[in-house]
mmCIF file with all atom_site columns, C-alpha atoms in Angstrom:
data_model
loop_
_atom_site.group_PDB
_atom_site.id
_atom_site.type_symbol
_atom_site.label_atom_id
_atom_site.label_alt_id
_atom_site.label_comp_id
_atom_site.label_asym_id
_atom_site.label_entity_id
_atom_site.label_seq_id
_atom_site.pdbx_PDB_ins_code
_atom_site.Cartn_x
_atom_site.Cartn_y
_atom_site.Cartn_z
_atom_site.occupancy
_atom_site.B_iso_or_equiv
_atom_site.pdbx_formal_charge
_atom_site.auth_seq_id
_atom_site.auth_comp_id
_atom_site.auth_asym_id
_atom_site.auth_atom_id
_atom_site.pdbx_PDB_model_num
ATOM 1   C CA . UNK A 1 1   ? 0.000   0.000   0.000   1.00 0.00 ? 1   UNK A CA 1
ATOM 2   C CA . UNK A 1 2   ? 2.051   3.287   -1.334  1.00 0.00 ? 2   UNK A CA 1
ATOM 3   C CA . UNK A 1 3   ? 2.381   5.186   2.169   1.00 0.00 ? 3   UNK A CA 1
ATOM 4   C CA . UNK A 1 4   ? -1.122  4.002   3.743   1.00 0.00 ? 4   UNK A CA 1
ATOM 5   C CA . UNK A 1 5   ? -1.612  5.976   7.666   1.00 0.00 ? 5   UNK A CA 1
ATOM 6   C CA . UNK A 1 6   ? -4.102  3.463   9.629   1.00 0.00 ? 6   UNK A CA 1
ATOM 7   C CA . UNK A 1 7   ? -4.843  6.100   11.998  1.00 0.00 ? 7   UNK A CA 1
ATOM 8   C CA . UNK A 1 8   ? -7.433  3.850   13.979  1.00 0.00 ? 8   UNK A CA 1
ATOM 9   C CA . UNK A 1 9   ? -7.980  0.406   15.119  1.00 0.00 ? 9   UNK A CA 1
ATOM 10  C CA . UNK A 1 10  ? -9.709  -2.115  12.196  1.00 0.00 ? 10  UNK A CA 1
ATOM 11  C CA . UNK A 1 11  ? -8.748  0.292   9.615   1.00 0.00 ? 11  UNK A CA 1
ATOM 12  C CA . UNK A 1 12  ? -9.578  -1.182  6.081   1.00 0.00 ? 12  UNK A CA 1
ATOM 13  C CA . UNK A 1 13  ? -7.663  0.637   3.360   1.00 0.00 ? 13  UNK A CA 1
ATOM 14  C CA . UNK A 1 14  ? -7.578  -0.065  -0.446  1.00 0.00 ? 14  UNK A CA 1
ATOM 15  C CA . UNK A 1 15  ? -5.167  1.306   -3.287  1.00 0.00 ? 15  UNK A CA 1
ATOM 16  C CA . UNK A 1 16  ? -6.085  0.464   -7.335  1.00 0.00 ? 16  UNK A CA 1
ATOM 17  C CA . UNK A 1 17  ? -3.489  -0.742  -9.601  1.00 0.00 ? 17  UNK A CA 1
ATOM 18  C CA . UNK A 1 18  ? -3.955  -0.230  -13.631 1.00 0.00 ? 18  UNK A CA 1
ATOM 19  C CA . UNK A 1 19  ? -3.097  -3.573  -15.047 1.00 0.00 ? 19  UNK A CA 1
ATOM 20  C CA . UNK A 1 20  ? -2.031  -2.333  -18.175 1.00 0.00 ? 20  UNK A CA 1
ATOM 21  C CA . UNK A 1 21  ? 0.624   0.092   -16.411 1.00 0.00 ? 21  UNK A CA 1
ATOM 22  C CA . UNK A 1 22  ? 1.622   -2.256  -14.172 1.00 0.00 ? 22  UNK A CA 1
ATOM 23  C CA . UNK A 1 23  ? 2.751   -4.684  -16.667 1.00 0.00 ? 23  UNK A CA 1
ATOM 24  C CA . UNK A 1 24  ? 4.195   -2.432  -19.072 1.00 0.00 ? 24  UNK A CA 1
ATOM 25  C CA . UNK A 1 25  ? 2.472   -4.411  -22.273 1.00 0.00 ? 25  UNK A CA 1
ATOM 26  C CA . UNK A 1 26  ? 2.733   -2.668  -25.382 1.00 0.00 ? 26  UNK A CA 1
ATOM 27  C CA . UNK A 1 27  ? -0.904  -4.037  -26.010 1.00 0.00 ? 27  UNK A CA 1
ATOM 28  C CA . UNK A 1 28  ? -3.226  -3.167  -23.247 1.00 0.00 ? 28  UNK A CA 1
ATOM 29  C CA . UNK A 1 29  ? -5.687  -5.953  -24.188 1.00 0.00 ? 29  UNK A CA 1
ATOM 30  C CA . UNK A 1 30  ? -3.949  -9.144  -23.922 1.00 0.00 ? 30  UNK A CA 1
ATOM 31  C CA . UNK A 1 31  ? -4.673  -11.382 -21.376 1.00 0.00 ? 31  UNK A CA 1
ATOM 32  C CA . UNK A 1 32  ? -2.231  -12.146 -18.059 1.00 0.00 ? 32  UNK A CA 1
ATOM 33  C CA . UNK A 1 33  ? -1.822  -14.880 -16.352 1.00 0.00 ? 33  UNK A CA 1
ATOM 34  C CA . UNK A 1 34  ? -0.869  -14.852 -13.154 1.00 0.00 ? 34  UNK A CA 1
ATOM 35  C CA . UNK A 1 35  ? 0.970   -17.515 -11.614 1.00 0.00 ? 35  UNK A CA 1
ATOM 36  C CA . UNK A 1 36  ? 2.534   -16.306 -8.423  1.00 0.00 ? 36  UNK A CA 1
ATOM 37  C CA . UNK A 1 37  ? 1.669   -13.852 -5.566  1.00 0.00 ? 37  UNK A CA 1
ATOM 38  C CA . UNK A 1 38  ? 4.707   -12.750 -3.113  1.00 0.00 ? 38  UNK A CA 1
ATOM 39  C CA . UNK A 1 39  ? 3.213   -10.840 -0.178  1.00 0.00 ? 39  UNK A CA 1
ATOM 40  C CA . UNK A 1 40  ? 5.809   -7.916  0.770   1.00 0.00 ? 40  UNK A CA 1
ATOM 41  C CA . UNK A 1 41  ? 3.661   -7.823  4.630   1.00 0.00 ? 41  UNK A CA 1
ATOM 42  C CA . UNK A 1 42  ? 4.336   -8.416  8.216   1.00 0.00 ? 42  UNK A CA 1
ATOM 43  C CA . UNK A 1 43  ? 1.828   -9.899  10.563  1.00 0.00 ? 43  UNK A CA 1
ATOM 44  C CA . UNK A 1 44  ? 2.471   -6.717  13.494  1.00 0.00 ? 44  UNK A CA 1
ATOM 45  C CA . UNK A 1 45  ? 1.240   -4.400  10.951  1.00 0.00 ? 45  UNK A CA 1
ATOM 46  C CA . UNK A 1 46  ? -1.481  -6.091  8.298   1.00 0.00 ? 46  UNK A CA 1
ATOM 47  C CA . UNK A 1 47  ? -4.070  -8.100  9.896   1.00 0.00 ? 47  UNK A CA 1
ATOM 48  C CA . UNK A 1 48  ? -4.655  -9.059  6.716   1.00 0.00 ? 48  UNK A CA 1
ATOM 49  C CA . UNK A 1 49  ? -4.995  -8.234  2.818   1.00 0.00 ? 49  UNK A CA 1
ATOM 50  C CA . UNK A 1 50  ? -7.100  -9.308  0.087   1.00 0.00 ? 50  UNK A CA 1
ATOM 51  C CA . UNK A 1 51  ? -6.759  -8.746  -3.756  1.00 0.00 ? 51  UNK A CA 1
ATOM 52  C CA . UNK A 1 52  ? -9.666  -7.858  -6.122  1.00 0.00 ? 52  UNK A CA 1
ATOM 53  C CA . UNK A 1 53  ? -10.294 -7.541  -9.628  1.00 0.00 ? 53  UNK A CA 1
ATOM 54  C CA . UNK A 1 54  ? -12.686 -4.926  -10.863 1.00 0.00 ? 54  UNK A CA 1
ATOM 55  C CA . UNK A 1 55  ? -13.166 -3.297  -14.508 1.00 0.00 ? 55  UNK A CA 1
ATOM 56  C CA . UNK A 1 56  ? -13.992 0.686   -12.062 1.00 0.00 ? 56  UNK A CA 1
ATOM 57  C CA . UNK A 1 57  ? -12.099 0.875   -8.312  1.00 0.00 ? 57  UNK A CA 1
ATOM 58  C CA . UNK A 1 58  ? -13.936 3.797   -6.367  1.00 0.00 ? 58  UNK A CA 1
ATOM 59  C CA . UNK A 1 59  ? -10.662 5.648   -6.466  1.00 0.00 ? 59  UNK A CA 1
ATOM 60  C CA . UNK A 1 60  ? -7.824  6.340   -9.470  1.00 0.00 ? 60  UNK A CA 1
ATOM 61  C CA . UNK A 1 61  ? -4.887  4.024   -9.154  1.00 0.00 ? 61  UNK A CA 1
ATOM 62  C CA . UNK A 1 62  ? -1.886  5.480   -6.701  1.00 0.00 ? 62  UNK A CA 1
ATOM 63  C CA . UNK A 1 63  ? -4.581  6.707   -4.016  1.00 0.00 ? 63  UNK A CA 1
ATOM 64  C CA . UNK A 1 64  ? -5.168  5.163   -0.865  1.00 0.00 ? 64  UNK A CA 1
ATOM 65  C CA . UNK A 1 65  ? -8.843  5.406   0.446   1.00 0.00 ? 65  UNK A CA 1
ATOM 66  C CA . UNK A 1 66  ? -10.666 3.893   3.565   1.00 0.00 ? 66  UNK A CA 1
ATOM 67  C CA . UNK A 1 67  ? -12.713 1.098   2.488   1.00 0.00 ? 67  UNK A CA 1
ATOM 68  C CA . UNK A 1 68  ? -14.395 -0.442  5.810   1.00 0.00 ? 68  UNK A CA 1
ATOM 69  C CA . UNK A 1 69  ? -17.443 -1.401  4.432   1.00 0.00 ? 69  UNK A CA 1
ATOM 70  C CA . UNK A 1 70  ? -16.158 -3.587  1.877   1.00 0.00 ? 70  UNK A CA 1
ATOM 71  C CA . UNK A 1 71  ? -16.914 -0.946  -0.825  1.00 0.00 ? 71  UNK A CA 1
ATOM 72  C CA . UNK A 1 72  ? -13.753 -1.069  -3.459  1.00 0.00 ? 72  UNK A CA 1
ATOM 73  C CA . UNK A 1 73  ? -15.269 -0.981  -7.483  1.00 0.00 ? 73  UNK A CA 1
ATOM 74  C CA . UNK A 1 74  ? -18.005 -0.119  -9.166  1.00 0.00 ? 74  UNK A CA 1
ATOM 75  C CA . UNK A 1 75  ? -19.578 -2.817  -10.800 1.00 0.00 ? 75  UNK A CA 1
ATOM 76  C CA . UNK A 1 76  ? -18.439 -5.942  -8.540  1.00 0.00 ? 76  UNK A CA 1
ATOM 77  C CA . UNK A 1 77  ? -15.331 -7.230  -7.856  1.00 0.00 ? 77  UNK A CA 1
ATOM 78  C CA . UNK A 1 78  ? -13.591 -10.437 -7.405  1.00 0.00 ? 78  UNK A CA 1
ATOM 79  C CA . UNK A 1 79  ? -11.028 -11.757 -4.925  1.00 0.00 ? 79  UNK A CA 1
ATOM 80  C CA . UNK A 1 80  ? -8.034  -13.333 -6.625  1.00 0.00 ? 80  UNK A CA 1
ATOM 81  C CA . UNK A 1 81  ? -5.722  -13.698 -3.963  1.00 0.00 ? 81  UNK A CA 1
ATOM 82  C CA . UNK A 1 82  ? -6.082  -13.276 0.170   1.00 0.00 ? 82  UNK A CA 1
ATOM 83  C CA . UNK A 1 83  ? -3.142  -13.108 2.608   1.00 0.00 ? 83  UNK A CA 1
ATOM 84  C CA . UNK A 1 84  ? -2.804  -13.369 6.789   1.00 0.00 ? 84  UNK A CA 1
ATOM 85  C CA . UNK A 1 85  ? -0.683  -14.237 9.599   1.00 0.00 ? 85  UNK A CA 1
ATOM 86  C CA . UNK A 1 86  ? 2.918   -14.690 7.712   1.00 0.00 ? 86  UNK A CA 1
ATOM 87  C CA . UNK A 1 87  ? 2.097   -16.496 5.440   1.00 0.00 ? 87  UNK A CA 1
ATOM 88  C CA . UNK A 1 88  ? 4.908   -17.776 2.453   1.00 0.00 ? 88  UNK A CA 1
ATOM 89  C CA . UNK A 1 89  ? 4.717   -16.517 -1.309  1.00 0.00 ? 89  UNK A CA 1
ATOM 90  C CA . UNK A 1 90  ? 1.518   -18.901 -3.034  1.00 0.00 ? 90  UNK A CA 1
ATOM 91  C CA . UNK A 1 91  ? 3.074   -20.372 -6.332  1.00 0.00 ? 91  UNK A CA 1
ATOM 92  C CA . UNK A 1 92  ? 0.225   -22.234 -8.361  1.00 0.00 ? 92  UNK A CA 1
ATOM 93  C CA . UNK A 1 93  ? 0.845   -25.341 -9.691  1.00 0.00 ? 93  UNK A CA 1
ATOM 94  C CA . UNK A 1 94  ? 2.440   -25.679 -13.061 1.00 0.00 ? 94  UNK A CA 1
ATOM 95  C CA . UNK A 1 95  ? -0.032  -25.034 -16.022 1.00 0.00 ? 95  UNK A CA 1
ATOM 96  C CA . UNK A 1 96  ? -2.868  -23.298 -13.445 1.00 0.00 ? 96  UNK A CA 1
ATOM 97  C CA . UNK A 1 97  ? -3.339  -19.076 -13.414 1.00 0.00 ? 97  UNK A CA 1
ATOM 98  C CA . UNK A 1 98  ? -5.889  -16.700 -12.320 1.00 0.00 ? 98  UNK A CA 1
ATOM 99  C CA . UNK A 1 99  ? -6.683  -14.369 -16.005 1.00 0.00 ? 99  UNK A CA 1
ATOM 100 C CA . UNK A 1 100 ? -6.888  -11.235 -16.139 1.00 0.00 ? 100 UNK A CA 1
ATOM 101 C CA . UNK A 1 101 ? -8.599  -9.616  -19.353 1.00 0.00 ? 101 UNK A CA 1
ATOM 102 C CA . UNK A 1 102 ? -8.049  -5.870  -19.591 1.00 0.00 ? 102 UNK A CA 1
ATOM 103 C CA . UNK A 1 103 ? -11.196 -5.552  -21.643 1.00 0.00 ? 103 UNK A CA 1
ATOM 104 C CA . UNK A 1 104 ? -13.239 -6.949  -18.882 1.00 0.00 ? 104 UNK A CA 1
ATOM 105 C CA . UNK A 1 105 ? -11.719 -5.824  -15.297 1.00 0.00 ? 105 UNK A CA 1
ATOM 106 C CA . UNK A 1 106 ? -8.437  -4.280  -16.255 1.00 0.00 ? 106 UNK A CA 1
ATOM 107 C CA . UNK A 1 107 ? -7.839  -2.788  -12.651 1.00 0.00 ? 107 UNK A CA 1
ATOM 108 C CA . UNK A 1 108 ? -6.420  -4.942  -9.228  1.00 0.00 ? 108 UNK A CA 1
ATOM 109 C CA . UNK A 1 109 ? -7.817  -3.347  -5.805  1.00 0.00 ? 109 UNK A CA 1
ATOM 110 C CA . UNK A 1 110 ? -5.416  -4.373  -2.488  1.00 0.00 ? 110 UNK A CA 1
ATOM 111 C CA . UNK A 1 111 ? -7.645  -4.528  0.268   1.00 0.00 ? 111 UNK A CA 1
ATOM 112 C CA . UNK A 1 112 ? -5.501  -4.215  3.562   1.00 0.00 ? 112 UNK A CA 1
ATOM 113 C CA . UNK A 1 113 ? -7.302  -4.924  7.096   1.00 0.00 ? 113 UNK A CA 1
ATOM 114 C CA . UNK A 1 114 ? -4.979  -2.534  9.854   1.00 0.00 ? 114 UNK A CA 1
ATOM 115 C CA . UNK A 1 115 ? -6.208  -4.174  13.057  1.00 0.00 ? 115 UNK A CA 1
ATOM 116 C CA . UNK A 1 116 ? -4.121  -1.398  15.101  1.00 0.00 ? 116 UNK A CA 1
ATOM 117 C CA . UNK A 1 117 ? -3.310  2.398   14.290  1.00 0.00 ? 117 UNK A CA 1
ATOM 118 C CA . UNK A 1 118 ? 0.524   2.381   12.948  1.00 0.00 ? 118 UNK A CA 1
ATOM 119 C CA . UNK A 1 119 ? 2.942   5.909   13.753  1.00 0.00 ? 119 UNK A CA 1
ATOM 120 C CA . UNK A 1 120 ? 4.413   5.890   10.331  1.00 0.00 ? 120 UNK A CA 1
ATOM 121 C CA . UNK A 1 121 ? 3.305   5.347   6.956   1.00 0.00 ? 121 UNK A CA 1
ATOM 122 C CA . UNK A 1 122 ? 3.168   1.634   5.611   1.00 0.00 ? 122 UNK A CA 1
ATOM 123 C CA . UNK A 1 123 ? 4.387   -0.118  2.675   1.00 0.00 ? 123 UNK A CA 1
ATOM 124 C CA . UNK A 1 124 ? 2.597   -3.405  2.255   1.00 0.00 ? 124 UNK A CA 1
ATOM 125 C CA . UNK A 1 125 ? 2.392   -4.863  -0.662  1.00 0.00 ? 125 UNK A CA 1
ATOM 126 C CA . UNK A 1 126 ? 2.116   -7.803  -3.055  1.00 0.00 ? 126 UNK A CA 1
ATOM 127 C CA . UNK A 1 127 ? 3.977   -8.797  -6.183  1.00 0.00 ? 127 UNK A CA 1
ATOM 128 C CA . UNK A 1 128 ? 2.881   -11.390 -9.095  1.00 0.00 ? 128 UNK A CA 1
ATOM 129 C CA . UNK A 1 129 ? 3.901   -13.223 -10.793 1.00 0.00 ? 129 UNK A CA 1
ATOM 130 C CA . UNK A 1 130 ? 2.785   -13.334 -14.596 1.00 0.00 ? 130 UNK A CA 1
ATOM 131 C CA . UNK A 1 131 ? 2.978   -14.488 -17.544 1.00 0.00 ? 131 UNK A CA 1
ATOM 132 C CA . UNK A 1 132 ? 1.615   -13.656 -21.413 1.00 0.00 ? 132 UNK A CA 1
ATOM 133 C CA . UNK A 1 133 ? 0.885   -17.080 -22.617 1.00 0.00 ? 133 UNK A CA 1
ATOM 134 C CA . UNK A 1 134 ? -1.933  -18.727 -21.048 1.00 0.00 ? 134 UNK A CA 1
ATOM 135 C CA . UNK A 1 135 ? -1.903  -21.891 -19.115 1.00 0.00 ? 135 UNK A CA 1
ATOM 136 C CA . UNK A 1 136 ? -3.881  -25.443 -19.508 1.00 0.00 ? 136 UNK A CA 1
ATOM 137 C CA . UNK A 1 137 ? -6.189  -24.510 -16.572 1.00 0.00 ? 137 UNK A CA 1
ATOM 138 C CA . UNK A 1 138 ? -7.740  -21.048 -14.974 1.00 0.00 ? 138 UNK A CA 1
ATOM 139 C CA . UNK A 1 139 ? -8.036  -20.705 -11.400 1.00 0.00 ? 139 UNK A CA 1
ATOM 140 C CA . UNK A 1 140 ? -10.247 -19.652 -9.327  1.00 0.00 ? 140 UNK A CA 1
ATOM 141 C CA . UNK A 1 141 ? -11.879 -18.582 -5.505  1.00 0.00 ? 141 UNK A CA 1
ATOM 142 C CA . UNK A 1 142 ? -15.138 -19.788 -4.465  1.00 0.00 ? 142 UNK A CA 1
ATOM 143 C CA . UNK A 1 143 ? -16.088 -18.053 -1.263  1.00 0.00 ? 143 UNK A CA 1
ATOM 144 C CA . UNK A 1 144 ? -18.167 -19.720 1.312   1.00 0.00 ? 144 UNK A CA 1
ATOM 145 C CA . UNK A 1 145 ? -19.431 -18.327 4.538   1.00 0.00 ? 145 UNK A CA 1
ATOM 146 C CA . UNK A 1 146 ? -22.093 -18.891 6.628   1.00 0.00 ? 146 UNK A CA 1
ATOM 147 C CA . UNK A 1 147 ? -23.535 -15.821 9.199   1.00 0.00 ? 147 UNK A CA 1
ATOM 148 C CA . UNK A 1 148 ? -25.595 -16.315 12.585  1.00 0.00 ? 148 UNK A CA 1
ATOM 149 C CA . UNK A 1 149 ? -23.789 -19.804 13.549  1.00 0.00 ? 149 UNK A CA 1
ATOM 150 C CA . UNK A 1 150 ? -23.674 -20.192 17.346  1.00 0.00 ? 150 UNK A CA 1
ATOM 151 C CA . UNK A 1 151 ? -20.994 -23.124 18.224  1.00 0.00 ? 151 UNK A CA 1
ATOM 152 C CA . UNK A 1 152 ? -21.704 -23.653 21.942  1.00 0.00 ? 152 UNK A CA 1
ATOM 153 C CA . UNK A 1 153 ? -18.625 -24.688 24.863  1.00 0.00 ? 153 UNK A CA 1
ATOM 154 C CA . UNK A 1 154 ? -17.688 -28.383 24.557  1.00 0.00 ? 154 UNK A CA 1
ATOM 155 C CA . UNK A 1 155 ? -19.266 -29.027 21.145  1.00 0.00 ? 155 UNK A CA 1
ATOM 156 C CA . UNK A 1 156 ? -17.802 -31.943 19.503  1.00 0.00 ? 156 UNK A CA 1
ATOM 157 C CA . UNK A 1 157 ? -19.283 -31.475 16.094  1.00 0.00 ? 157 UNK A CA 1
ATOM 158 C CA . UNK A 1 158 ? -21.614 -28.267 14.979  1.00 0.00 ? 158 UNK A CA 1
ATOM 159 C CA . UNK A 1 159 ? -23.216 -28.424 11.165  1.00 0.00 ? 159 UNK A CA 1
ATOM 160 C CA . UNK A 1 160 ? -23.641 -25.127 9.307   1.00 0.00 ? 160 UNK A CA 1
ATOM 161 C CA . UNK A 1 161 ? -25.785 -25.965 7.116   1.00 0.00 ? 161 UNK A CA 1
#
């Protein structure tokens, strides 16, 4: 996040990235594929940090703006990548990458969940990896959750369902 100030606890700040910038194509329609993500982070300052595609952020690229209630694009988004407690680089398997088509959601949105206030400015980030020709397979995140679930003391086994 380029110089993001959490001034309060559970801050949730987002920054846009132009895909066609970022990757420095000389056609700004062809397709990426990304195969890698490298989290440039540290668990006593990100909670955590999610990345979206979206084809409109709510802000330009470059600026850093407080999104708390989840609000990043216009239109939709969709989470490609999510990051927490340390964790290593993700490397896909060989042949498997999340697309990206310009001419459909040509912007990424870094979602980053401050759980405390931080005295300086903060840097985190996250690199891909990418590549131009696409793979045998296309990933993908299906998101499941489940609200209102009480799992009462001493519970062996609670369905959610």
């Amino acid at each position: 996040m380029p110089g993001a100030h959490p001034t309060m606890d559970d801050s949730y700040l987002c920054s846009s990235f132009d895909v066609t910038a970022l990757s420095q194509a000389t056609d700004t329609q062809s397709e990426l594929h990304v195969t890698g993500f490298i989290p440039k982070a540290d668990a006593h300052k990100a909670h955590h940090m999610l990345l979206y595609s979206c084809a409109q952020p709510n802000q330009q690229p470059g600026v850093v703006y407080d999104c708390l209630h989840h609000s990043m694009c216009q239109g939709g988004q969709s989470i490609m990548f999510a990051w927490a407690k340390n964790a290593p680089p993700t490397t896909l398997p060989s042949g498997v990458s999340f697309n990206i088509n310009p001419a459909q959601r040509k912007y990424l949105v870094l979602q980053i969940h401050y759980a405390h206030p931080l005295e300086e400015p903060d840097n985190t980030g996250l690199s891909l990896t990418y590549q131009v020709d696409p793979t045998k397979y296309t990933a993908g995140i299906l998101l499941m959750l489940r609200g209102g679930l009480t799992i009462p003391a001493n519970t062996p086994v609670v369905h959610g369902d």
